[in-house]
Amino acid sequence: MLRDAGGTRETNHLTGQVNPLGGLVTGRYDVNVKDHPPLAPTADDEPLPWSGMSGAVLYACADPTGPAPVWLAIAVIVVDTPGFGEGRLSAVPVRRLLDDPGLRDLIRAEGGPVDWESVELAGLISPPTVTVPRTPAQFLRADAEIVDLHGREALLTEFTDWCTGAADSAVRLLVGPGGQGKTRFARALSARLREAGWLAGLVRPEGVGLVGRLAGQTRPVLLVVDYAETHTDLTSTLLSILEERSSRIRVRLLLVARGGGDWWDDLTGRHPLAADGQTLPLAAVETSGPDRTRLFTDAAGTFAHRLTDLDPTVDWTARAEHVHRGIPELSDPGFGLVLAVHMAALTALLDQPDAHPSGSPAEVADRLLRHEKTYWTATARTGGITRSADSLEQAIATATLCGAQNLSEATATLARLPSFAGDDGEAHDLRGRVVRWLAGLYPPPPEQAGQVWGGISPDRLAEHFLARHLADPTDTAGVAFRVLTGASRAQIYQALTVLNRAAPAHPRLRGLLPALLAADPPARAPVALQVTVEAADHTPTADALTALAPRLDLPTLTTMTGGLPQYSHRLLELAAVVQQAHTARLRDHTPGLLPARRWALPRRRTVPPDTYLPDLAMSLNSLSVRLGNVGRPEQALATIEEAAALHRQLATDRTDTHLTGLTQSLNNQSDLLRAMGRHAQAQTIDDERDRITHPDQ
């Protein structure tokens, strides 16, 4: 802005507050300036107080001191407000400027967004922005939106009708295997609703503190939680807010996951809104849309057009024509996933002029990764990274396997790889270059906003890549063992989640999971249990934990028993194994107990204050329930009898403390006896319980 009559300009960082109800007639914002306003001119040749300020962009943030502040351009300053001296300015809102098609075209030409956002929810919702591919594989990412969404028109209409229905709040769970197009569908739905004036986008986990602002929204909102099984706390918070709010403004919560499971059962048990929600599977495109051949040819044509941006020296149009003359065989069941068909089309273009047999989806993935390697090798050289191809692959496997929350964690993770280790300045500089290379080559996807890097994507290709590089469970000096040594809980969680998802399609990884857990059970076994509870296919981590549980120590098992679902049909066997191991460890810490007929304890004994007997009694109680759930009633009965005997002894010494535990054990014993047809014995237990709970009767 102008500072003197000579026309000298200097920057000025203005701060102020926008009155939400001001300027309603003129359609402008009134900005009350917090800074000391400039003095009024005292001579005709002096500049006006705010000369040069017009045209400045006004930014706003709902939570500037929060963990994830988001500043949005909300207006452009035009003039100081007449009649208010120099303490107030007027600004034209961005929404009015975006009504101009010419301006929107200019912004689009620069790659900028042209949709307006809510300042209040900016830290909670990420709009479905489009990612520019930087490697061939990234043309397959859902957020690149390269290929049109085929065969989903009817489903989009049905979901749109659900969103615009009469209910003020509603939730749905969209499930399907990786590569089926769930994320792409959710983005298309968000885009459609945004065109209709809704606020819609992906929920940012780090913005959970802003969830309460949903209660006061004046515009309809669609919230999308991708990988919802890994964000159960966030989802529970969202459901609580939606259940408590009194506004009639529509808010829809769309959860996207590979499948329901214990995490969803838990949410439906705690939240009526979730219990009323629908779970809808996303069927294969070919069931309602074009067949595989049409999907292939459409994708090949679209990829050819867009690959020019990645490498303009190649005649992609000619390659597409050649590919169309030799469409590969797509009858393999693996090509039932739309991603697999798109991968085949992209790889066929990249393979030209060499011709390859069509091959299985796994063979296609191998060929695509070879092309990907060409690009990452070239960019590494450009970035001054002179390491072998194997070293570069190890770095990419590290980024794909586990995230990094900040630069320090990223460099520390790389330092665990021999090719990037070292304490000298040169090694430090190299790690910095590699982090920047990885972050530029593979930026984090929207669901991992805030991470330093993302790794190979989409998921199916990433899982295939890891299966090729990490599958040897005996190689304790391999990438997975090295990068997870000293890793944060978040990194361990991401790594185990990725490996558990990959293992069903890549059996070679099944041996790696048990080896990784056994390498550091206290840090990894409880995290693996969380992954098991959340996963659509829990078998890989569940099998690994089942084998490992008897060897775990007491603190680890105590943590894990606290993380077991109260009841899970899928995890009945694992829950029984973990509870049994926990009971065994407690018994090891409780001297004087006989190995057989362990419930026959002395009737009166002073219990030392530091004994594990109370914990053992409660663990036995839980174990009895777990054994009954897996169809072992006789073992369950012996176990609950022991629990009741322990509680009797404990209640004798401390009635006020242990009476509740004794009552619970007797209730469980009675229920089990009745289930086994022993009604007379059950009645005897009931009579004992009644005498204890009602001694005066």
XYZ file of C-alpha atoms in Angstrom:
697
model
C 0.000 0.000 0.000
C 1.095 3.635 -0.479
C 3.094 5.134 2.378
C 4.036 8.613 1.138
C 3.280 11.193 -1.512
C 6.215 9.938 -3.559
C 4.360 6.723 -4.284
C 6.529 4.429 -2.176
C 4.760 1.160 -1.429
C 5.227 -1.193 1.511
C 3.531 -4.424 2.513
C 0.944 -4.365 5.283
C -0.480 -7.429 7.041
C -3.966 -6.367 8.049
C -5.876 -8.302 10.700
C -9.519 -7.876 11.586
C -12.894 -9.468 12.036
C -15.771 -9.957 9.613
C -19.196 -9.275 11.067
C -21.371 -12.131 9.728
C -24.565 -10.059 9.609
C -22.998 -6.950 8.092
C -23.284 -5.974 4.440
C -26.391 -8.052 3.748
C -27.955 -5.367 1.544
C -24.858 -4.522 -0.502
C -23.664 -8.132 -0.659
C -20.284 -7.243 0.802
C -18.330 -8.108 3.944
C -17.611 -5.448 6.550
C -14.119 -5.887 7.965
C -13.455 -4.293 11.354
C -9.737 -3.559 11.389
C -7.899 -4.674 14.542
C -4.629 -2.990 13.569
C -4.165 0.700 14.294
C -5.658 2.321 11.153
C -3.582 4.755 9.116
C -3.974 8.421 9.853
C -6.171 10.540 7.614
C -4.269 12.772 5.138
C -3.574 16.344 6.261
C -2.823 17.680 2.789
C -4.291 17.183 -0.661
C -1.100 15.643 -2.031
C -0.931 12.940 0.658
C -2.224 9.441 -0.207
C -5.524 8.234 1.185
C -5.182 6.025 4.295
C -5.757 2.690 2.539
C -4.309 3.547 -0.863
C -3.056 0.404 -2.525
C -5.043 -1.946 -0.318
C -7.831 -2.528 -2.844
C -7.460 -5.868 -4.553
C -5.811 -7.483 -1.532
C -7.105 -10.946 -0.700
C -8.783 -11.456 2.667
C -8.123 -14.822 4.325
C -9.978 -16.409 7.218
C -9.402 -19.404 9.482
C -11.831 -20.925 11.956
C -9.142 -22.432 14.182
C -5.828 -20.593 13.614
C -4.180 -22.043 16.736
C -5.445 -25.615 16.218
C -3.448 -28.634 15.074
C -4.487 -28.296 11.426
C -5.284 -24.653 10.610
C -6.742 -24.068 7.153
C -6.792 -20.538 5.737
C -9.248 -19.806 2.942
C -9.563 -16.800 0.676
C -12.984 -15.349 1.490
C -13.038 -11.912 -0.133
C -11.172 -9.163 -1.972
C -10.774 -5.720 -0.362
C -12.346 -2.954 -2.452
C -12.754 0.242 -0.375
C -12.825 1.717 3.094
C -16.438 1.811 4.249
C -17.960 5.297 3.980
C -18.976 6.839 7.292
C -16.680 4.681 9.421
C -13.426 6.544 9.121
C -10.380 4.332 8.577
C -11.416 1.551 10.998
C -13.583 -0.433 8.605
C -13.079 -1.813 5.105
C -15.472 -3.368 2.603
C -14.731 -6.555 0.696
C -16.424 -8.496 -2.104
C -17.035 -12.140 -1.084
C -15.315 -14.846 -3.107
C -18.628 -16.538 -3.811
C -19.707 -13.486 -5.834
C -16.440 -13.433 -7.749
C -16.779 -17.126 -8.585
C -20.120 -16.409 -10.221
C -18.102 -14.936 -13.105
C -17.444 -17.754 -15.639
C -14.407 -15.904 -16.994
C -12.719 -15.814 -13.600
C -13.503 -19.476 -13.011
C -11.876 -20.357 -16.337
C -8.753 -18.381 -15.428
C -8.454 -20.156 -12.082
C -8.952 -23.561 -13.687
C -6.246 -22.771 -16.250
C -3.809 -22.304 -13.354
C -4.890 -25.584 -11.758
C -6.746 -23.893 -8.912
C -10.054 -24.911 -7.278
C -13.204 -23.040 -8.231
C -15.563 -24.313 -5.534
C -16.146 -22.304 -2.402
C -15.737 -23.878 1.030
C -16.993 -23.389 4.546
C -14.483 -21.548 6.722
C -15.993 -23.135 9.832
C -15.543 -26.688 8.498
C -12.376 -26.183 6.448
C -10.225 -28.045 8.970
C -12.702 -30.928 9.104
C -13.578 -31.481 5.436
C -11.175 -31.733 2.506
C -12.814 -31.017 -0.848
C -12.286 -33.703 -3.512
C -9.313 -31.987 -5.162
C -7.703 -33.719 -8.122
C -4.137 -35.041 -7.903
C -1.795 -34.542 -10.862
C -0.082 -37.889 -11.630
C 3.700 -37.863 -11.304
C 4.368 -41.485 -12.264
C 2.514 -43.941 -14.521
C 0.896 -45.823 -11.626
C -0.600 -42.628 -10.246
C -2.872 -42.451 -13.281
C -4.803 -45.205 -11.488
C -5.339 -43.267 -8.249
C -8.932 -42.442 -7.368
C -8.022 -38.822 -6.633
C -6.455 -38.432 -10.098
C -9.913 -38.992 -11.664
C -8.415 -39.864 -15.037
C -11.023 -42.338 -16.278
C -14.722 -41.516 -16.161
C -16.887 -43.331 -13.651
C -18.673 -46.028 -15.660
C -21.703 -48.096 -14.715
C -22.537 -46.257 -11.513
C -25.162 -43.796 -12.729
C -28.113 -45.606 -11.145
C -26.268 -46.007 -7.864
C -25.254 -42.350 -7.873
C -28.884 -41.372 -8.340
C -29.956 -43.661 -5.503
C -27.320 -42.223 -3.152
C -28.258 -38.685 -4.170
C -31.878 -39.423 -3.290
C -30.713 -40.751 0.077
C -28.778 -37.548 0.722
C -31.702 -35.297 -0.186
C -34.220 -37.344 1.808
C -36.243 -36.007 4.704
C -34.064 -37.211 7.599
C -31.875 -34.586 9.231
C -29.023 -37.074 9.876
C -28.305 -40.445 8.275
C -25.388 -42.832 7.798
C -24.434 -45.489 5.253
C -21.565 -47.956 4.995
C -20.273 -48.647 1.472
C -18.188 -51.828 1.277
C -16.296 -53.683 -1.406
C -12.879 -55.165 -2.171
C -9.913 -52.942 -2.900
C -9.921 -51.852 -6.530
C -13.702 -51.959 -6.924
C -14.023 -48.161 -7.115
C -15.415 -47.236 -3.679
C -13.308 -44.103 -3.204
C -13.919 -42.980 -6.785
C -17.657 -43.400 -6.281
C -17.591 -41.399 -3.037
C -15.698 -38.600 -4.790
C -18.245 -38.555 -7.632
C -21.095 -38.328 -5.136
C -19.339 -35.494 -3.318
C -18.830 -33.613 -6.588
C -22.484 -34.013 -7.554
C -23.698 -32.677 -4.223
C -21.238 -29.784 -4.257
C -22.707 -28.715 -7.578
C -26.076 -28.685 -5.817
C -24.789 -26.345 -3.110
C -23.806 -28.877 -0.457
C -20.616 -28.892 1.578
C -19.080 -32.279 0.807
C -15.723 -33.962 1.082
C -13.381 -36.264 2.908
C -13.225 -35.943 6.694
C -9.758 -34.982 7.972
C -8.946 -37.067 11.087
C -6.748 -34.314 12.499
C -9.755 -31.965 12.394
C -11.779 -34.025 14.868
C -11.775 -31.068 17.277
C -14.005 -29.161 14.843
C -16.721 -31.826 14.714
C -18.908 -29.858 17.135
C -19.386 -27.159 14.489
C -21.605 -29.494 12.532
C -24.354 -28.718 15.036
C -24.658 -25.157 13.803
C -24.358 -25.666 10.057
C -26.769 -23.757 7.820
C -26.006 -25.700 4.630
C -26.415 -29.449 4.001
C -23.241 -31.497 4.492
C -21.941 -34.831 3.189
C -19.099 -36.270 5.269
C -17.048 -39.091 3.737
C -14.790 -41.227 5.938
C -12.567 -43.387 3.738
C -10.907 -46.448 5.291
C -13.517 -46.056 8.006
C -12.424 -49.255 9.749
C -9.178 -47.469 10.679
C -10.945 -44.352 12.008
C -13.421 -45.786 14.499
C -12.853 -43.134 17.176
C -13.399 -40.364 14.630
C -16.517 -42.073 13.297
C -17.898 -42.541 16.808
C -17.373 -38.842 17.532
C -19.166 -37.879 14.321
C -22.076 -40.165 15.133
C -22.388 -38.710 18.640
C -22.556 -35.150 17.319
C -25.114 -36.047 14.675
C -27.269 -37.843 17.243
C -27.185 -34.905 19.645
C -27.736 -31.987 17.288
C -31.181 -30.422 17.000
C -30.798 -28.728 13.601
C -32.985 -29.868 10.718
C -30.240 -29.134 8.177
C -29.319 -32.370 6.411
C -26.030 -34.037 7.304
C -25.079 -37.350 5.729
C -22.221 -39.580 6.860
C -20.852 -41.997 4.235
C -18.390 -44.571 5.554
C -16.199 -46.384 3.034
C -14.446 -49.652 3.952
C -13.430 -52.997 2.520
C -16.013 -54.620 4.755
C -17.946 -54.428 7.967
C -16.743 -56.314 10.985
C -16.290 -55.961 14.692
C -15.579 -52.250 14.375
C -18.962 -51.740 12.695
C -20.771 -54.078 15.096
C -19.355 -52.031 17.967
C -20.523 -48.753 16.438
C -24.008 -50.061 15.688
C -24.255 -51.310 19.265
C -23.353 -47.899 20.699
C -24.982 -45.522 18.219
C -28.655 -45.712 17.171
C -27.852 -43.699 14.050
C -25.388 -46.380 12.925
C -27.827 -49.146 13.852
C -30.398 -47.529 11.541
C -27.867 -47.164 8.725
C -27.576 -49.370 5.678
C -24.585 -51.439 4.609
C -24.382 -51.515 0.817
C -21.875 -53.568 -1.187
C -20.407 -51.993 -4.310
C -20.898 -54.580 -7.019
C -18.557 -55.117 -9.959
C -19.060 -52.557 -12.718
C -19.828 -55.221 -15.302
C -22.979 -56.245 -13.413
C -24.651 -52.937 -14.275
C -22.411 -51.196 -16.782
C -19.989 -51.812 -19.645
C -18.212 -55.146 -20.016
C -14.484 -55.610 -19.490
C -13.591 -55.008 -23.134
C -15.414 -51.679 -23.176
C -13.812 -50.688 -19.871
C -10.403 -51.561 -21.324
C -10.785 -49.616 -24.587
C -12.271 -46.545 -22.883
C -9.472 -46.517 -20.313
C -6.757 -46.970 -22.954
C -8.063 -44.015 -24.937
C -8.290 -41.787 -21.879
C -4.853 -42.772 -20.597
C -3.297 -42.135 -24.010
C -4.674 -38.608 -24.004
C -3.409 -37.837 -20.484
C -0.029 -39.601 -20.676
C 1.115 -36.811 -22.963
C 1.394 -34.660 -19.830
C 3.829 -37.162 -18.330
C 5.942 -37.752 -21.451
C 5.162 -35.535 -24.460
C 7.916 -37.183 -26.542
C 5.835 -40.345 -27.059
C 3.101 -40.691 -29.690
C 0.483 -42.021 -27.271
C -2.296 -41.787 -29.846
C -0.480 -44.223 -32.122
C 0.102 -46.526 -29.178
C -3.583 -46.449 -28.302
C -4.539 -47.371 -31.857
C -2.157 -50.310 -31.707
C -3.557 -51.434 -28.349
C -7.125 -51.243 -29.652
C -6.196 -53.630 -32.468
C -5.020 -56.265 -29.989
C -7.204 -56.235 -26.902
C -5.826 -58.778 -24.423
C -7.694 -61.663 -22.856
C -9.552 -60.421 -19.784
C -11.424 -63.526 -18.684
C -9.304 -64.094 -15.565
C -11.537 -63.633 -12.459
C -9.069 -61.048 -11.191
C -10.181 -58.693 -13.955
C -13.573 -58.499 -12.275
C -12.120 -55.502 -10.443
C -12.316 -52.331 -12.484
C -8.847 -51.358 -11.237
C -7.362 -54.535 -12.736
C -8.868 -53.727 -16.142
C -7.595 -50.145 -15.976
C -4.168 -51.432 -14.951
C -4.119 -53.730 -17.980
C -5.022 -50.830 -20.294
C -2.359 -48.536 -18.840
C 0.307 -51.236 -18.949
C -0.547 -52.146 -22.546
C 0.148 -48.529 -23.553
C 3.396 -48.390 -21.626
C 4.568 -51.708 -23.103
C 4.429 -50.429 -26.696
C 6.095 -50.925 -29.087
C 6.947 -54.227 -27.400
C 4.068 -56.674 -27.364
C 3.327 -58.851 -24.343
C 0.803 -61.614 -23.818
C -2.151 -60.431 -21.798
C -1.182 -62.333 -18.667
C -2.873 -62.524 -15.285
C -3.515 -59.426 -13.141
C -0.352 -60.311 -11.167
C 1.744 -60.425 -14.356
C 0.256 -57.109 -15.463
C 1.191 -55.602 -12.090
C 4.776 -56.840 -12.469
C 5.072 -55.162 -15.871
C 3.584 -51.919 -14.582
C 6.051 -51.867 -11.685
C 8.924 -52.223 -14.148
C 7.713 -49.074 -15.905
C 7.271 -47.374 -12.550
C 10.857 -48.236 -11.668
C 12.066 -46.459 -14.799
C 10.419 -43.246 -13.658
C 11.570 -43.363 -10.046
C 15.144 -44.145 -11.132
C 15.210 -41.165 -13.481
C 13.793 -38.768 -10.891
C 16.283 -39.992 -8.270
C 19.190 -39.205 -10.574
C 17.730 -35.771 -11.250
C 17.535 -35.191 -7.497
C 21.193 -36.083 -7.007
C 20.506 -39.438 -5.319
C 23.247 -41.797 -6.445
C 22.156 -45.081 -4.947
C 21.604 -48.493 -6.498
C 18.264 -49.620 -7.875
C 17.881 -51.994 -4.924
C 18.462 -49.156 -2.466
C 15.861 -46.988 -4.175
C 13.374 -49.869 -4.054
C 14.027 -50.257 -0.329
C 13.287 -46.573 0.216
C 10.050 -46.821 -1.765
C 9.060 -49.988 0.096
C 9.646 -48.109 3.360
C 7.402 -45.226 2.306
C 4.737 -47.652 1.075
C 4.857 -49.759 4.238
C 4.762 -47.071 6.904
C 4.099 -43.372 7.018
C 5.973 -40.563 8.703
C 4.310 -37.746 10.616
C 7.112 -35.217 10.135
C 10.532 -34.697 8.591
C 12.346 -35.895 11.693
C 10.454 -39.198 11.764
C 10.930 -39.646 8.019
C 14.702 -39.200 8.154
C 14.988 -41.421 11.243
C 13.068 -44.160 9.431
C 15.340 -43.980 6.398
C 18.407 -44.061 8.651
C 17.506 -47.632 9.611
C 18.262 -48.753 6.049
C 21.970 -49.514 5.446
C 22.115 -47.513 2.203
C 20.963 -44.356 3.979
C 22.545 -44.815 7.426
C 25.346 -42.713 8.857
C 25.882 -39.877 11.307
C 28.018 -37.588 9.193
C 26.767 -34.525 7.388
C 26.812 -36.194 3.983
C 24.523 -39.004 5.168
C 22.202 -36.470 6.790
C 22.010 -34.454 3.582
C 21.363 -37.618 1.566
C 18.428 -38.592 3.791
C 16.989 -35.116 3.386
C 17.185 -35.409 -0.401
C 15.595 -38.858 -0.325
C 12.720 -37.647 1.848
C 12.049 -34.776 -0.563
C 12.309 -37.184 -3.511
C 9.830 -39.628 -1.977
C 7.413 -36.870 -0.952
C 7.510 -35.382 -4.440
C 7.272 -38.700 -6.223
C 4.560 -40.228 -4.024
C 2.651 -37.539 -2.126
C 0.285 -38.806 0.567
C -3.286 -39.559 -0.520
C -6.162 -37.493 0.933
C -6.891 -40.045 3.678
C -3.281 -39.626 4.898
C -3.187 -35.827 4.803
C -0.428 -34.569 7.074
C 1.951 -37.443 6.308
C 5.315 -36.720 4.717
C 5.012 -39.342 1.978
C 2.482 -41.771 0.565
C 4.187 -44.637 -1.254
C 3.082 -46.570 -4.316
C -0.634 -46.466 -5.033
C -3.337 -47.573 -5.553
C -3.553 -50.100 -2.739
C -3.667 -53.224 -4.896
C -0.468 -52.281 -6.698
C 1.206 -51.277 -3.427
C 0.332 -54.647 -1.895
C 1.715 -56.469 -4.930
C 4.936 -54.444 -4.748
C 5.418 -55.182 -1.043
C 4.747 -58.879 -1.571
C 7.610 -58.944 -4.080
C 10.063 -57.189 -1.743
C 9.197 -58.161 1.818
C 8.040 -61.754 1.690
C 11.026 -63.557 3.274
C 10.228 -64.072 7.000
C 13.737 -65.412 7.698
C 15.450 -62.228 6.487
C 15.567 -60.420 9.821
C 17.850 -57.834 8.250
C 15.251 -57.084 5.567
C 13.398 -53.831 5.010
C 10.333 -54.625 7.125
C 12.366 -55.697 10.164
C 14.704 -52.728 9.916
C 12.164 -49.945 9.441
C 9.854 -51.232 12.187
C 12.671 -51.414 14.747
C 12.071 -48.332 16.845
C 9.065 -47.283 14.755
C 6.215 -45.273 16.258
C 2.903 -46.880 17.081
C 1.322 -45.120 14.101
C 3.973 -46.556 11.771
C 3.528 -50.064 13.194
C -0.240 -49.737 12.811
C 0.005 -48.681 9.161
C 2.509 -51.425 8.349
C 0.460 -54.194 9.951
C -2.728 -52.880 8.337
C -1.134 -52.898 4.892
C 0.369 -56.367 5.355
C -2.881 -57.823 6.691
C -4.762 -56.479 3.674
C -2.141 -57.823 1.300
C -1.664 -61.292 2.785
C -4.904 -62.941 1.529
C -3.960 -62.270 -2.101
C -0.233 -62.810 -1.484
C 0.269 -65.946 0.645
C 4.020 -65.331 0.783
C 3.337 -62.517 3.244
C 1.590 -64.810 5.731
C 4.920 -65.947 7.115
C 6.180 -62.385 7.487
C 3.452 -61.229 9.876
C 4.201 -63.771 12.665
C 7.929 -63.068 12.352
C 7.420 -59.305 12.647
C 5.169 -59.687 15.692
C 7.599 -62.069 17.395
C 10.461 -59.603 16.879
C 8.895 -57.088 19.297
C 5.724 -58.492 20.913
C 5.086 -55.735 23.508
C 5.058 -53.007 20.851
C 3.423 -54.920 18.018
C 1.015 -57.547 19.376
C -1.545 -55.066 20.839
C -1.441 -53.078 17.590
C -1.958 -56.280 15.621
C -5.040 -57.012 17.716
C -6.480 -53.605 16.804
C -5.823 -54.342 13.126
C -7.509 -57.737 13.548
C -10.639 -56.181 15.044
C -10.877 -53.601 12.259
C -10.002 -55.713 9.233
C -12.548 -57.025 6.765
C -10.393 -60.155 6.461
C -8.794 -60.620 9.849
C -7.308 -64.071 9.247
C -3.611 -63.163 8.676
C -3.109 -61.173 11.890
C -5.512 -63.391 13.852
C -3.520 -66.499 12.923
C -0.258 -64.789 13.837
C -1.609 -63.693 17.226
C -3.083 -67.115 17.952
C 0.349 -68.673 17.542
C 2.119 -65.920 19.494
C -0.260 -65.423 22.448
C 1.022 -68.284 24.679
C 4.512 -66.722 24.590
C 3.502 -63.162 25.488
C 4.265 -61.550 28.837
C 1.663 -60.430 31.353
C 1.656 -56.653 30.601
C 1.204 -57.303 26.882
C -1.604 -59.794 27.460
C -3.299 -57.444 29.927
C -3.327 -54.734 27.272
C -4.691 -57.141 24.691
C -7.516 -58.503 26.852
C -8.647 -54.915 27.299
C -8.749 -54.546 23.506
C -10.835 -57.655 22.830
C -14.435 -57.048 21.748
C -16.960 -58.112 24.367
C -18.384 -60.505 21.801
C -17.211 -61.130 18.264
C -18.328 -64.159 16.291
C -15.319 -63.777 14.003
C -12.786 -63.662 16.829
C -14.174 -66.252 19.245
C -11.171 -68.582 18.981
C -8.592 -65.803 19.172
C -10.348 -64.228 22.155
C -10.309 -67.563 23.982
C -6.607 -68.110 23.222
C -5.610 -64.613 24.382
C -7.724 -64.848 27.537
C -6.327 -68.289 28.330
C -2.761 -67.027 27.899
C -3.552 -64.062 30.157
C -4.926 -66.401 32.819
C -1.842 -68.602 32.589
C 0.479 -65.626 33.064
C -1.484 -64.432 36.078
C -1.258 -67.918 37.530
C 2.522 -67.776 37.064
C 2.504 -64.636 39.229
C 0.326 -66.242 41.905
C 2.361 -68.777 43.897
C 0.717 -71.541 45.877
C -2.003 -72.499 43.361
C -2.258 -76.162 42.453
C -2.071 -77.022 38.729
C -5.195 -79.232 38.877
C -8.588 -78.754 40.588
C -7.327 -75.236 41.139
C -10.612 -73.974 42.548
C -10.129 -76.031 45.774
C -8.511 -73.252 47.783
C -8.213 -72.893 51.545
C -11.403 -71.324 52.826
C -9.619 -68.767 54.960
C -6.355 -67.194 54.089
C -5.020 -63.714 54.437
C -4.491 -62.333 50.928
C -1.327 -60.240 50.600
C -2.021 -56.679 49.442
C 0.101 -57.065 46.306
C -1.422 -60.362 45.143
C -2.537 -61.073 41.599
C -5.478 -63.107 42.879
C -8.148 -60.450 42.102
C -6.871 -60.111 38.559
C -6.695 -63.875 38.203
C -10.257 -64.275 39.443
C -11.561 -61.733 36.931
C -9.507 -63.273 34.116
C -10.924 -66.711 34.951
C -14.409 -65.255 34.847
C -13.772 -63.820 31.383
C -12.080 -67.010 30.226
C -15.124 -69.044 31.214
C -17.292 -66.867 28.983
C -14.796 -67.154 26.113
C -14.626 -70.952 26.436
C -18.407 -71.192 26.456
C -18.546 -69.086 23.290
C -16.334 -71.556 21.426
C -18.352 -74.604 22.489
C -16.253 -75.956 25.366
C -18.815 -76.044 28.190
C -16.990 -78.478 30.492
C -13.818 -76.394 30.421
C -15.896 -73.269 30.874
C -17.601 -74.783 33.930
C -14.302 -75.821 35.554
C -12.962 -72.330 34.923
C -15.949 -70.487 36.392
C -15.905 -72.774 39.438
C -12.303 -71.744 40.021
C -13.218 -68.087 39.546
C -16.065 -68.377 42.035
C -13.808 -70.101 44.578
C -11.241 -67.333 44.299
C -13.920 -64.661 44.637
C -15.327 -66.392 47.733
C -11.899 -66.283 49.368
C -11.345 -62.667 48.353
C -14.825 -61.627 49.519
C -14.196 -63.268 52.882
C -11.274 -60.925 53.472
C -12.628 -57.811 51.681
C -16.379 -58.135 51.218
C -16.912 -54.533 50.112
C -14.270 -54.806 47.390
C -14.909 -58.280 45.984
C -18.631 -58.895 46.487
C -19.461 -57.647 42.990
C -16.923 -60.015 41.420
C -18.303 -62.959 43.394
C -21.860 -62.142 42.366
C -20.823 -61.920 38.715
C -19.028 -65.262 38.878
C -22.045 -66.942 40.493
C -24.349 -65.489 37.838
C -22.118 -66.817 35.078
C -21.840 -70.212 36.780
C -25.606 -70.464 37.133
C -26.206 -69.484 33.509
C -23.685 -72.029 32.285
C -25.163 -74.819 34.401
C -28.629 -74.120 33.041
C -27.299 -74.108 29.488
C -25.836 -77.555 30.205
C -29.178 -78.815 31.564
C -28.046 -78.963 35.217
C -30.923 -76.980 36.669
C -30.704 -78.289 40.248
C -27.037 -77.295 40.521
C -27.882 -73.919 38.998
C -30.548 -73.346 41.634
C -28.041 -74.110 44.387
C -25.730 -71.434 42.988
C -28.664 -68.997 42.740
C -29.506 -69.621 46.392
C -25.914 -68.893 47.404
C -25.940 -65.674 45.384
C -29.218 -64.560 46.978
C -27.869 -65.213 50.498
C -24.835 -63.079 49.704
C -26.680 -60.192 48.073
C -29.629 -60.213 50.521
C -28.179 -61.385 53.864
C -31.193 -60.089 55.869
C -33.768 -62.144 53.983
